[in-house]
Coordinates of C-alpha atoms in Angstrom, one line a residue:
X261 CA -143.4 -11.7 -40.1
X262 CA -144.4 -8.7 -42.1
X263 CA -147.6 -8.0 -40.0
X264 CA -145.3 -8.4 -36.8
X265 CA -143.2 -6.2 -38.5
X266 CA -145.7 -3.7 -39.1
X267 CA -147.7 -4.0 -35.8
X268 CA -144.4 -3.2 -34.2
X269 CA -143.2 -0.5 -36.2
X270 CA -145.8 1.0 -38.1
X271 CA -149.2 1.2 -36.9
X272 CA -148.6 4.5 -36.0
X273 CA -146.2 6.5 -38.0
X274 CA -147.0 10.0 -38.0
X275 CA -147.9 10.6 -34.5
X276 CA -145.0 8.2 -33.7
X277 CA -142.9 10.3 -35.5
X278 CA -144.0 13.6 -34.0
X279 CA -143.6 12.2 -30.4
X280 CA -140.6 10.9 -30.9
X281 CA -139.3 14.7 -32.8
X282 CA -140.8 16.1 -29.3
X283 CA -139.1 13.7 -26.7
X284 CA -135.5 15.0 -28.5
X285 CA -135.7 18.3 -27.7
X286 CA -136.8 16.9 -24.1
X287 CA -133.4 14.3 -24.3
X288 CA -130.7 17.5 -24.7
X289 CA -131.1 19.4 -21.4
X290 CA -131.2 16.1 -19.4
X291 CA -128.6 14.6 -21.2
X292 CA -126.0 16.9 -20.6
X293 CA -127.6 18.1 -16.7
X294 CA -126.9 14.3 -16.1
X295 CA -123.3 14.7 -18.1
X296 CA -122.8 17.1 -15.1
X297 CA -123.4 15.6 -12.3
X298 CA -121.4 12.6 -13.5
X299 CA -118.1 15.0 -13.9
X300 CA -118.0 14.1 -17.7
X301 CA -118.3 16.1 -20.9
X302 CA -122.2 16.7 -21.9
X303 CA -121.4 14.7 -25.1
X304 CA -120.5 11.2 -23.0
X305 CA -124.8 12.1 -21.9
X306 CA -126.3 12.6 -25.6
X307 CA -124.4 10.2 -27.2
X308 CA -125.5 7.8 -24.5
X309 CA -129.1 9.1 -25.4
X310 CA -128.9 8.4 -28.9
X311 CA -127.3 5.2 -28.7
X312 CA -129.3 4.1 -26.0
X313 CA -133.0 5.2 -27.4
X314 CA -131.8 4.0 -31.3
X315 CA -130.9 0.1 -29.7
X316 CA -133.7 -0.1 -27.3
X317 CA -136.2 1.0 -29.9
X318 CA -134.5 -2.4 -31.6
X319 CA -133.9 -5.0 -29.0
X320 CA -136.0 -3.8 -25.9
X321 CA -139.5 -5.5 -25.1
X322 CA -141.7 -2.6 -24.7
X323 CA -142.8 -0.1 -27.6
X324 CA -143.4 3.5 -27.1
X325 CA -140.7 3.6 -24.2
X326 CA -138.0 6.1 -23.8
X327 CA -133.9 4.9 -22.8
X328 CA -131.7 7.4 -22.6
X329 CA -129.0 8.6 -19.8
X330 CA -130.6 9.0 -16.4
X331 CA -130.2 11.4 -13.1
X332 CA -130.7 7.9 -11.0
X333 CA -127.5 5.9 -13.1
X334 CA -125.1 9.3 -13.6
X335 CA -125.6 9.7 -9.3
X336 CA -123.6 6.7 -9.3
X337 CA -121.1 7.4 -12.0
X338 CA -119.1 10.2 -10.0
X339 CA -116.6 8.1 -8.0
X340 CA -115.4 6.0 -10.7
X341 CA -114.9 9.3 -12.8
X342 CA -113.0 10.6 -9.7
X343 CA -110.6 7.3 -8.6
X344 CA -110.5 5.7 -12.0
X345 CA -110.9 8.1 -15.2
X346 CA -113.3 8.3 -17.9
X347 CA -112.5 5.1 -19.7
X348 CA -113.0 2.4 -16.6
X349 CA -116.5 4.5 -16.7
X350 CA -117.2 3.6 -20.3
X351 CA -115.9 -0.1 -19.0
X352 CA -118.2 -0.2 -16.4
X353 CA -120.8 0.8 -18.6
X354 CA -120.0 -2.4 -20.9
X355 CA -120.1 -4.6 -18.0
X356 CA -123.1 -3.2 -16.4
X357 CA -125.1 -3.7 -20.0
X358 CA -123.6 -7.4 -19.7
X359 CA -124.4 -8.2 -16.2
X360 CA -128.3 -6.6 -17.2
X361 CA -127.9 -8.9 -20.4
X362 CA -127.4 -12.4 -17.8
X363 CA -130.0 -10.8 -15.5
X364 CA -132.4 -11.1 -18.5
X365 CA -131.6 -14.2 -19.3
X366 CA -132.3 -15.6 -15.8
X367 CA -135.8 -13.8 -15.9
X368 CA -135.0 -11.0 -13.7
X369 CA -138.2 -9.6 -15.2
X370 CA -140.5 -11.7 -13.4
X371 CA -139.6 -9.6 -9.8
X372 CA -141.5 -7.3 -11.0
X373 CA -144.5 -9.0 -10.0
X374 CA -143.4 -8.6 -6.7
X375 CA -143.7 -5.2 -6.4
X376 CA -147.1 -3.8 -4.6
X377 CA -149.8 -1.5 -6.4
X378 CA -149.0 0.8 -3.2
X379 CA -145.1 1.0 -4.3
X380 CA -146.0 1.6 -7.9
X381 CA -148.1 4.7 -7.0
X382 CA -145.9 6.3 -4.5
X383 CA -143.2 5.8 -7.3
X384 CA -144.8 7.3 -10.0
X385 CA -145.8 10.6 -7.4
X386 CA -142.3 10.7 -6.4
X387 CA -141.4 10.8 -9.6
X388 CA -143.5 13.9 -10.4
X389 CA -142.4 15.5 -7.4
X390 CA -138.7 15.0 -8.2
X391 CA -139.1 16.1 -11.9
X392 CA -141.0 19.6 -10.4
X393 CA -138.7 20.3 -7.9
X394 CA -135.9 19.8 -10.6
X395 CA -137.3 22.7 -12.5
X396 CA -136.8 25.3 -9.1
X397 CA -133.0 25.8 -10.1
X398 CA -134.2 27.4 -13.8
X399 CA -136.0 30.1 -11.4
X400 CA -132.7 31.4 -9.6
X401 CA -131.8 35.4 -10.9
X402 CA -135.0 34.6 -13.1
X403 CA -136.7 37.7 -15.1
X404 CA -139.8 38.3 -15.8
X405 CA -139.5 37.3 -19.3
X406 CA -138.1 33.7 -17.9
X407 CA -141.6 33.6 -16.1
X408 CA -143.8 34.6 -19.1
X409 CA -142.5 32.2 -21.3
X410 CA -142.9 29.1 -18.9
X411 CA -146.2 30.6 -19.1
X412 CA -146.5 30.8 -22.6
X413 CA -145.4 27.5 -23.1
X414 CA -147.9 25.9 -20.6
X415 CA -150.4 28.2 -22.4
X416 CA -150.0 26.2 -25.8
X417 CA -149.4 22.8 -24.4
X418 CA -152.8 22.8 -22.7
X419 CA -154.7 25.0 -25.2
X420 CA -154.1 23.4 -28.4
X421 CA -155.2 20.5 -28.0
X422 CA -159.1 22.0 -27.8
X423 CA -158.5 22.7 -31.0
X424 CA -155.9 20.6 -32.4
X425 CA -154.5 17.1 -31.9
X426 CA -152.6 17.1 -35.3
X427 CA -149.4 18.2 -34.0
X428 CA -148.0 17.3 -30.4
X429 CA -148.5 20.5 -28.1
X430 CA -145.4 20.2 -26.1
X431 CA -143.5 20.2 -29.6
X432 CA -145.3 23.3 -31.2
X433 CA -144.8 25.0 -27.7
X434 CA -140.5 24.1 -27.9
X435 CA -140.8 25.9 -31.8
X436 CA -142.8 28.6 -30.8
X437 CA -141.2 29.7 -28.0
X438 CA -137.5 29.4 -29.7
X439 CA -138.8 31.7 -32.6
X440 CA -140.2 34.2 -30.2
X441 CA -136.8 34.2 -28.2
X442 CA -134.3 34.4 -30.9
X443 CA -136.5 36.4 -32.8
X444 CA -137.0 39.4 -30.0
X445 CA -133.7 38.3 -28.6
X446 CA -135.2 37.7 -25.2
X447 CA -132.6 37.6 -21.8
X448 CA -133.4 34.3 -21.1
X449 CA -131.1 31.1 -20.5
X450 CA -130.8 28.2 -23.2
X451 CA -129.6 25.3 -23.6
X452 CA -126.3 26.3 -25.1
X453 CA -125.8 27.8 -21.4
X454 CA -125.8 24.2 -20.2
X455 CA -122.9 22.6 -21.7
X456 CA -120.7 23.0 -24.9
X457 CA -122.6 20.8 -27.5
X458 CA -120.2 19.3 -30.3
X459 CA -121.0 18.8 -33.7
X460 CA -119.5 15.4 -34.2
X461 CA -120.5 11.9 -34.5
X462 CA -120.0 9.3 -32.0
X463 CA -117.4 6.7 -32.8
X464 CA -116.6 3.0 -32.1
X465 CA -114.3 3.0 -29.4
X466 CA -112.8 0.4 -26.9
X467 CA -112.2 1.7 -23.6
X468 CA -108.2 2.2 -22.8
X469 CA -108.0 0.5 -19.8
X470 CA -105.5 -2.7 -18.1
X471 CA -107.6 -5.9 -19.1
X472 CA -107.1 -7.5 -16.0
X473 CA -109.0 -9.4 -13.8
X474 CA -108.0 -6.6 -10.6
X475 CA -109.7 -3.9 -13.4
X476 CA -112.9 -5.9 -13.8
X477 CA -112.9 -6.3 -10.1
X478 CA -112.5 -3.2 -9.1
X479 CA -115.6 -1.5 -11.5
X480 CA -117.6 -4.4 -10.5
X481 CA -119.2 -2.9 -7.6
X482 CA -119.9 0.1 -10.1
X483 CA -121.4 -2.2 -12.4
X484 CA -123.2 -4.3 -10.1
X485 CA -125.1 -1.4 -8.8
X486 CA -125.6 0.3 -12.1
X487 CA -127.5 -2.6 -13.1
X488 CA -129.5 -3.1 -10.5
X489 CA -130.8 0.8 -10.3
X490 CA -131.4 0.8 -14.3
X491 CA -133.5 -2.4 -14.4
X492 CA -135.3 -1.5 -11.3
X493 CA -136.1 1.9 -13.0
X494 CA -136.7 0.4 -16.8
X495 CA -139.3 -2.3 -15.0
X496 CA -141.2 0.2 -12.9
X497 CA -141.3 2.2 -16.5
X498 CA -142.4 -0.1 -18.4
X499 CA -145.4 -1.6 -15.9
X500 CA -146.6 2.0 -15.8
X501 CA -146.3 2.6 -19.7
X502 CA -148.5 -1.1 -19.6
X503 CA -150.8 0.3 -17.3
X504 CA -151.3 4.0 -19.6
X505 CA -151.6 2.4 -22.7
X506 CA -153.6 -1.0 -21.9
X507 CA -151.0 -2.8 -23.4
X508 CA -148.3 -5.9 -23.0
X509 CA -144.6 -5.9 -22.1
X510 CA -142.0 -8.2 -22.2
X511 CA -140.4 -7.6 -19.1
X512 CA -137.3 -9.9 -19.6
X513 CA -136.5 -9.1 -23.3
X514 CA -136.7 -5.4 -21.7
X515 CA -133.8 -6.5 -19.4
X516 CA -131.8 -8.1 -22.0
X517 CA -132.4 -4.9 -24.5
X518 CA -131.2 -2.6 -21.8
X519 CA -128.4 -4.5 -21.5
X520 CA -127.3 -4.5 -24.8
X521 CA -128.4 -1.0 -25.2
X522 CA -125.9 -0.1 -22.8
X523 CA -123.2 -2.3 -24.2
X524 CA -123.6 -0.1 -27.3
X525 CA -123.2 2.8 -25.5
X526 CA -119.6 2.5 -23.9
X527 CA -118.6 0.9 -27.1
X528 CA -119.6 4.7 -28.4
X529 CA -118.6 7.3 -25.7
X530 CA -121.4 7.0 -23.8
X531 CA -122.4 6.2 -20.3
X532 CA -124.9 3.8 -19.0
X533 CA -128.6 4.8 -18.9
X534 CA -132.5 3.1 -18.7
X535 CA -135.8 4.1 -19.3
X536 CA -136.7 7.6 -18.7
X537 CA -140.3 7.9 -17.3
X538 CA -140.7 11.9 -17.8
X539 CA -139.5 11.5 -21.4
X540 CA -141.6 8.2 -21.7
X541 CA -144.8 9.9 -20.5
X542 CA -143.5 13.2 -23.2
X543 CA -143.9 10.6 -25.5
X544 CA -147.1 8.7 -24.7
X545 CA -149.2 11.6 -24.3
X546 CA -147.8 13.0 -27.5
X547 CA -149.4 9.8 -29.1
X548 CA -146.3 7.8 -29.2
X549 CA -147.3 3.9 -29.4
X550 CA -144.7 1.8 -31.6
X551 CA -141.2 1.1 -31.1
X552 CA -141.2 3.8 -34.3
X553 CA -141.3 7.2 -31.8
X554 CA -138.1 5.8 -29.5
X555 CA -136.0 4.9 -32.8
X556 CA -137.0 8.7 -34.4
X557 CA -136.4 10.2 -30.6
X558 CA -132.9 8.6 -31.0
X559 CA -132.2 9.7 -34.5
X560 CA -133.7 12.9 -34.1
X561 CA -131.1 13.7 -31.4
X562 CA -128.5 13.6 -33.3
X563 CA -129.8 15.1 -36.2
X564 CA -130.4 18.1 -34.1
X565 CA -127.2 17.8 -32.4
X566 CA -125.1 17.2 -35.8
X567 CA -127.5 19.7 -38.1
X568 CA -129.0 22.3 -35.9
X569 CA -126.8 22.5 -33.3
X570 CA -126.5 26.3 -33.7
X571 CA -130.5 26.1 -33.6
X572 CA -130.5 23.8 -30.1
X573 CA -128.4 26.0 -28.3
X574 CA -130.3 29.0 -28.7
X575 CA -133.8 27.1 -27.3
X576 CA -135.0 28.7 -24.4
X577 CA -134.7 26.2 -20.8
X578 CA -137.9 28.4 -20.2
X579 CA -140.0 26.5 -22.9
X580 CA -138.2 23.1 -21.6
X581 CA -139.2 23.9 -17.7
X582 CA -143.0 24.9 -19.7
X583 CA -142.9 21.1 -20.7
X584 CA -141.3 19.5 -17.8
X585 CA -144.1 21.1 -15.6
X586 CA -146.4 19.1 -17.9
X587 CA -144.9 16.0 -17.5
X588 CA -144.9 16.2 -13.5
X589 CA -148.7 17.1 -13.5
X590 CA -149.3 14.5 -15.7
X591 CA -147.4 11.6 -14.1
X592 CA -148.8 12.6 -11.1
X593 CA -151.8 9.9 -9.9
X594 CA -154.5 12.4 -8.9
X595 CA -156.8 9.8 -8.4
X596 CA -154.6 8.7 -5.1
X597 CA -155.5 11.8 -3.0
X598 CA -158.7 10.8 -3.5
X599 CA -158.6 7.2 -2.2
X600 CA -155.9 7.2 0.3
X601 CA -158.5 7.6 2.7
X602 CA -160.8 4.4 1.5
X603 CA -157.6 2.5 0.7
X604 CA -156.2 -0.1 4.0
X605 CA -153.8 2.1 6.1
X606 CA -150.7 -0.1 5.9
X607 CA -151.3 0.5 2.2
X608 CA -151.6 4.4 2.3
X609 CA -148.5 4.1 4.7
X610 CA -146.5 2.3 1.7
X611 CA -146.9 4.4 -0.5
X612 CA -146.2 7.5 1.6
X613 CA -142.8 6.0 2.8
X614 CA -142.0 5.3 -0.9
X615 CA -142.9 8.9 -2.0
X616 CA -140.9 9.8 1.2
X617 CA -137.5 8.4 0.6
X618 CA -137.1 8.7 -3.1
X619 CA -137.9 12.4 -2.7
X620 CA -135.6 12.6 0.4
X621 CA -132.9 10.6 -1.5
X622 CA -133.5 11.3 -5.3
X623 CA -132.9 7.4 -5.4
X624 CA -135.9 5.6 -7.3
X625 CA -134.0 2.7 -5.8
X626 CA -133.6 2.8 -3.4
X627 CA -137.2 4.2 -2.5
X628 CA -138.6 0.9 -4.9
X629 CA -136.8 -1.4 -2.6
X630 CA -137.6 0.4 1.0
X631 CA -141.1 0.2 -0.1
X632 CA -141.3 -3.6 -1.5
X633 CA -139.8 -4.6 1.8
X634 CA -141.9 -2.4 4.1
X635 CA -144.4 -4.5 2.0
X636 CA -142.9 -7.8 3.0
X637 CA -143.1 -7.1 6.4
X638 CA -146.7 -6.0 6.8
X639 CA -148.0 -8.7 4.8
X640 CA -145.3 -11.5 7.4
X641 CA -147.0 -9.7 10.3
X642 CA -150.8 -9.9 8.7
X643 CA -149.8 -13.3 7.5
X644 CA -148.3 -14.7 11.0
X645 CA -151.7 -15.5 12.7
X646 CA -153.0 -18.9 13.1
X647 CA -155.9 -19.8 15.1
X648 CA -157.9 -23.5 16.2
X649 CA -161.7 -23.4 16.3
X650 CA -161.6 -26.6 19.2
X651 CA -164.7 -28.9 19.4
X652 CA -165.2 -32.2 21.2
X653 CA -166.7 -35.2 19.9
X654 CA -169.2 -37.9 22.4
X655 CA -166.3 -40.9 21.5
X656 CA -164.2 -38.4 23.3
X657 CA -162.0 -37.4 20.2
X658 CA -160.8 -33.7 20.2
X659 CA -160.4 -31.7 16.9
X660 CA -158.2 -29.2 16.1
X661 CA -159.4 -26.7 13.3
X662 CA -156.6 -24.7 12.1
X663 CA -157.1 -21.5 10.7
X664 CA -154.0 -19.6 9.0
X665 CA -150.6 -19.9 7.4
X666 CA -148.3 -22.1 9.3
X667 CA -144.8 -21.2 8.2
X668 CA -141.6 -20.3 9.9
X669 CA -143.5 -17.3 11.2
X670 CA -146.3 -19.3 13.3
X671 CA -144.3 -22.2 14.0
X672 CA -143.8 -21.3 17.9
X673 CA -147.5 -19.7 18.4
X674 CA -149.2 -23.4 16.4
X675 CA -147.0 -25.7 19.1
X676 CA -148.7 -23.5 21.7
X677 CA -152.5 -24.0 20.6
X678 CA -152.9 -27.4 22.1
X679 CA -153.2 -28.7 25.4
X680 CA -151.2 -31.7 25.5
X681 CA -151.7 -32.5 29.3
X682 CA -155.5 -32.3 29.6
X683 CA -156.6 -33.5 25.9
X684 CA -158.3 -36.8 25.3
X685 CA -156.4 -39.8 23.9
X686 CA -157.3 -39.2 20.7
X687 CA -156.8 -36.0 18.6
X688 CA -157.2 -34.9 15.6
X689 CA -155.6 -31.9 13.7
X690 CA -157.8 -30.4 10.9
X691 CA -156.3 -28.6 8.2
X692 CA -158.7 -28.0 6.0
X693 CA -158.6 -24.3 6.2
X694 CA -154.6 -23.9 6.6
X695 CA -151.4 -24.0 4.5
X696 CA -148.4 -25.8 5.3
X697 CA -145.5 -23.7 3.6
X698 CA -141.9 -24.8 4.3
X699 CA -139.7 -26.9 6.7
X700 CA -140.5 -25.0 9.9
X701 CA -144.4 -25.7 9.2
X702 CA -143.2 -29.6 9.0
X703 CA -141.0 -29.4 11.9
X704 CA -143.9 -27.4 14.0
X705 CA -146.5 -30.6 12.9
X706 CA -143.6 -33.3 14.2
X707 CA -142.9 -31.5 17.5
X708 CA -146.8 -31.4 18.1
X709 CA -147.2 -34.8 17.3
X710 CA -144.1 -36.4 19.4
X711 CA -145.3 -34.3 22.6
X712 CA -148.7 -36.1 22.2
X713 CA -146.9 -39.4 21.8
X714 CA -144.6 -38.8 24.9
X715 CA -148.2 -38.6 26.7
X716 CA -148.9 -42.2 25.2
X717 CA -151.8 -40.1 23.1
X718 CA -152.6 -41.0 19.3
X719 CA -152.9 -38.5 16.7
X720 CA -154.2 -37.9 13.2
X721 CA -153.5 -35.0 10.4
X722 CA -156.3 -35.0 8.1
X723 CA -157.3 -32.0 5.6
X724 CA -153.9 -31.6 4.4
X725 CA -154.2 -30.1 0.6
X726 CA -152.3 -31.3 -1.9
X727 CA -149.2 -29.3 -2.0
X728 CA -149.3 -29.5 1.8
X729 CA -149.4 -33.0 1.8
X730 CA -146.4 -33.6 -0.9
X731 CA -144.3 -31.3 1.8
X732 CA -145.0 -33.0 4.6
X733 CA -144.5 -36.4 2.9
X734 CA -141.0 -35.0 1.3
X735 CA -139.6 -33.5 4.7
X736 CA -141.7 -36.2 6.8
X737 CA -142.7 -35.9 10.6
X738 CA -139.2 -37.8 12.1
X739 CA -138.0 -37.2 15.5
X740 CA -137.0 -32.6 15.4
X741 CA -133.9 -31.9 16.3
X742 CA -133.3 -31.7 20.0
X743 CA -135.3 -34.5 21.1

């Protein structure tokens, strides 16, 4: 237990410790930008933040990753804040964490699998996109001094790693930059411009709403879709984190830790949130690895929050744009450019139309989902082709070779391969090199069968595999339907 402990926790510690100092200062502006467009007070976003990225760092089932309040979950939040009030928002957020807690426990995780390598990628460069172009509004009435410093900062956090690794870039960038602004009391925009930051802890608090069933039924739709949108976001994190890192996740305890994560935060102020991949891939590439750098990314937060607010406000939204530009170029799969040319073209087309929509609509989502079924249908229409090699034996016996999947979506096209009226007595259908899937496969076999038999000719099904043959025995070949 000790060494799981310790494997978990502290493998790691001082550059999980860093990381997770560097991904705080990244939590503030987003947090209280997301406060915004929810309608609420920039509080309800970092003590979501800290409440989220302290339990996750607990309960969640993949290290080094970064929960917090999201763009994608507050987009949602706005109408219930508008019809119902700020408490049936902290409700929804305690039923959303609930109904992510029951979609853990029925394995939600696993659907991950479904999603395509093609998906993933246009995803993750959607997501770079999204998190550049969400730096252009930092630029309006900008002066020069706004554009030096995003210089400046982009200066350190590529330079010093050539000749230092000791200290995360990004964070020695933030404190530089801050010293240099307050210091030569620079015109430039902070953080204290964003939102009114309150020195104050967050408290346990029910929401004051009717506990009835019309109130649970009426944020349900809320909750429903904030569940969905945060697990489809945390998943896509995490496999990507898996991917940077070479390691393991547990994709259900992930599900069941954001929903108790976000449990915890409407029973403190906050509103619902999931895994952040800018601030995920802040704290990877800052060396981040153990479930060590999310819990200090948490508690940093509110130290700096509680302690040095005075300090945070004055930090310059320059040196945050400086970093942000950093994390788009780094999340951004290069490599893809390179090979969407070699790479099959309904792929390549997959991952374009992902990139498309979630840029068009900001809705990771919704762009995830487009994509997975764009997917679906490419792979039906490669997958709905089924062929017979025909060859003639001297007894007179004709065989059928079947090549393909038979399913619901070659049923009508297999009944149409033979030639009932001018085949021998005796037939045989081979399928040794096919796959018989569901009912409609069974129902296509009986239909070809019976119009054989209604030409008083005899025929035999022979290379059946196993789980084809358990099928066709379970449904059997009786009479379809119709006849």
């Amino acid at each position: 237990m000790y060494q799981n402990l310790k494997n978990a926790w502290f493998t790691n510690p001082r550059k999980d410790i860093l990381a997770g100092m560097t991904v705080a200062f990244a939590l503030i502006p987003e947090a209280i930008a997301f406060s915004i467009l929810a309608g609420v007070d920039p509080m309800v976003g970092l003590y979501a933040s800290f409440c989220i990225a302290l339990t996750i760092s607990i309960v969640g089932g993949r290290s080094g990753m970064i929960s917090a309040a999201t763009g994608a979950m507050a987009s949602l939040m706005g109408p219930i804040i508008a019809k119902y009030g700020i408490e049936y928002l902290f409700a929804a957020t305690i039923l959303t964490g609930i109904i992510q807690y029951l979609m853990g426990i029925l394995k939600f995780g696993k659907f991950i699998t479904f999603i395509p390598h093609s998906v993933v990628t246009g995803f993750v460069n959607a997501l770079a996109i999204i998190i550049f172009m969400a730096q252009f509004p930092n630029f309006v009435d900008a002066n020069w001094q706004m554009y030096l410093m995003v210089i400046g900062t982009l200066a350190i956090v590529y330079l010093l790693p050539l000749l230092t690794k000791a200290v995360p870039s990004a964070l020695v960038a933030i404190i530089v930059m801050t010293i240099i602004s307050m210091s030569m009391h620079l015109d430039l925009r902070t953080v204290g411009d964003m939102g009114e930051i309150t020195q104050a802890l967050p408290f346990f608090h029910l929401p004051n709403i009717e506990l009835s069933f019309h109130a649970i039924w009426s944020i349900l739709p809320f909750s429903l879709a904030l569940a969905v949108v945060g697990i489809t976001e945390s998943l896509m994190t995490a496999t990507i984190v898996d991917e940077m890192t070479d390691t393991k996740s547990d994709k259900n305890k992930e599900v069941k830790g954001q929903g108790i994560a976000n449990i915890v935060s409407g029973l403190f102020g906050g509103m619902a949130g999931c895994a952040m991949i800018g601030q995920t891939v802040i704290n990877v590439k800052s060396g981040g690895r153990t479930r060590l750098s999310t819990f200090v990314s948490g508690v940093f937060l509110l130290f700096l929050i509680l302690v040095l607010g005075d300090v945070v406000k004055n930090i310059p939204m320059a040196a945050l744009v400086g970093v942000m530009f950093m994390v788009s170029i780094g999340t951004f799969d290069w490599s893809s450019l390179k090979t969407i040319g070699r790479i099959p073209r309904s792929d390549a087309l997959v991952m374009l139309v992902t990139v498309a929509i979630v840029v068009a609509t900001s809705d990771l989502a919704i762009g995830v989902v487009s994509g997975v079924v764009l997917s679906a249908v490419i792979f039906g229409w490669k997958a709905a082709r089924i062929k017979a090699l025909v060859t003639s034996e001297v007894t007179g016996k004709k065989i059928y070779n079947i090549t393909g999947q038979l399913f619901f979506g070659t049923m009508t096209h297999f009944v149409d391969l033979f030639d009932y009226k001018n085949d021998p007595d005796r037939v045989t259908i081979d399928f040794s090199s096919s796959h018989v899937w569901d009912h409609s496969a069974v129902t296509a076999i009986a239909k070809t069968t019976l119009k054989y038999q209604q030409l008083n000719k005899q025929v035999m099904i022979i290379g059946l595999n196993d789980e084809s043959k358990r099928l066709v025995d379970q449904v059997g070949l009786a009479k379809p339907s119709g006849h």
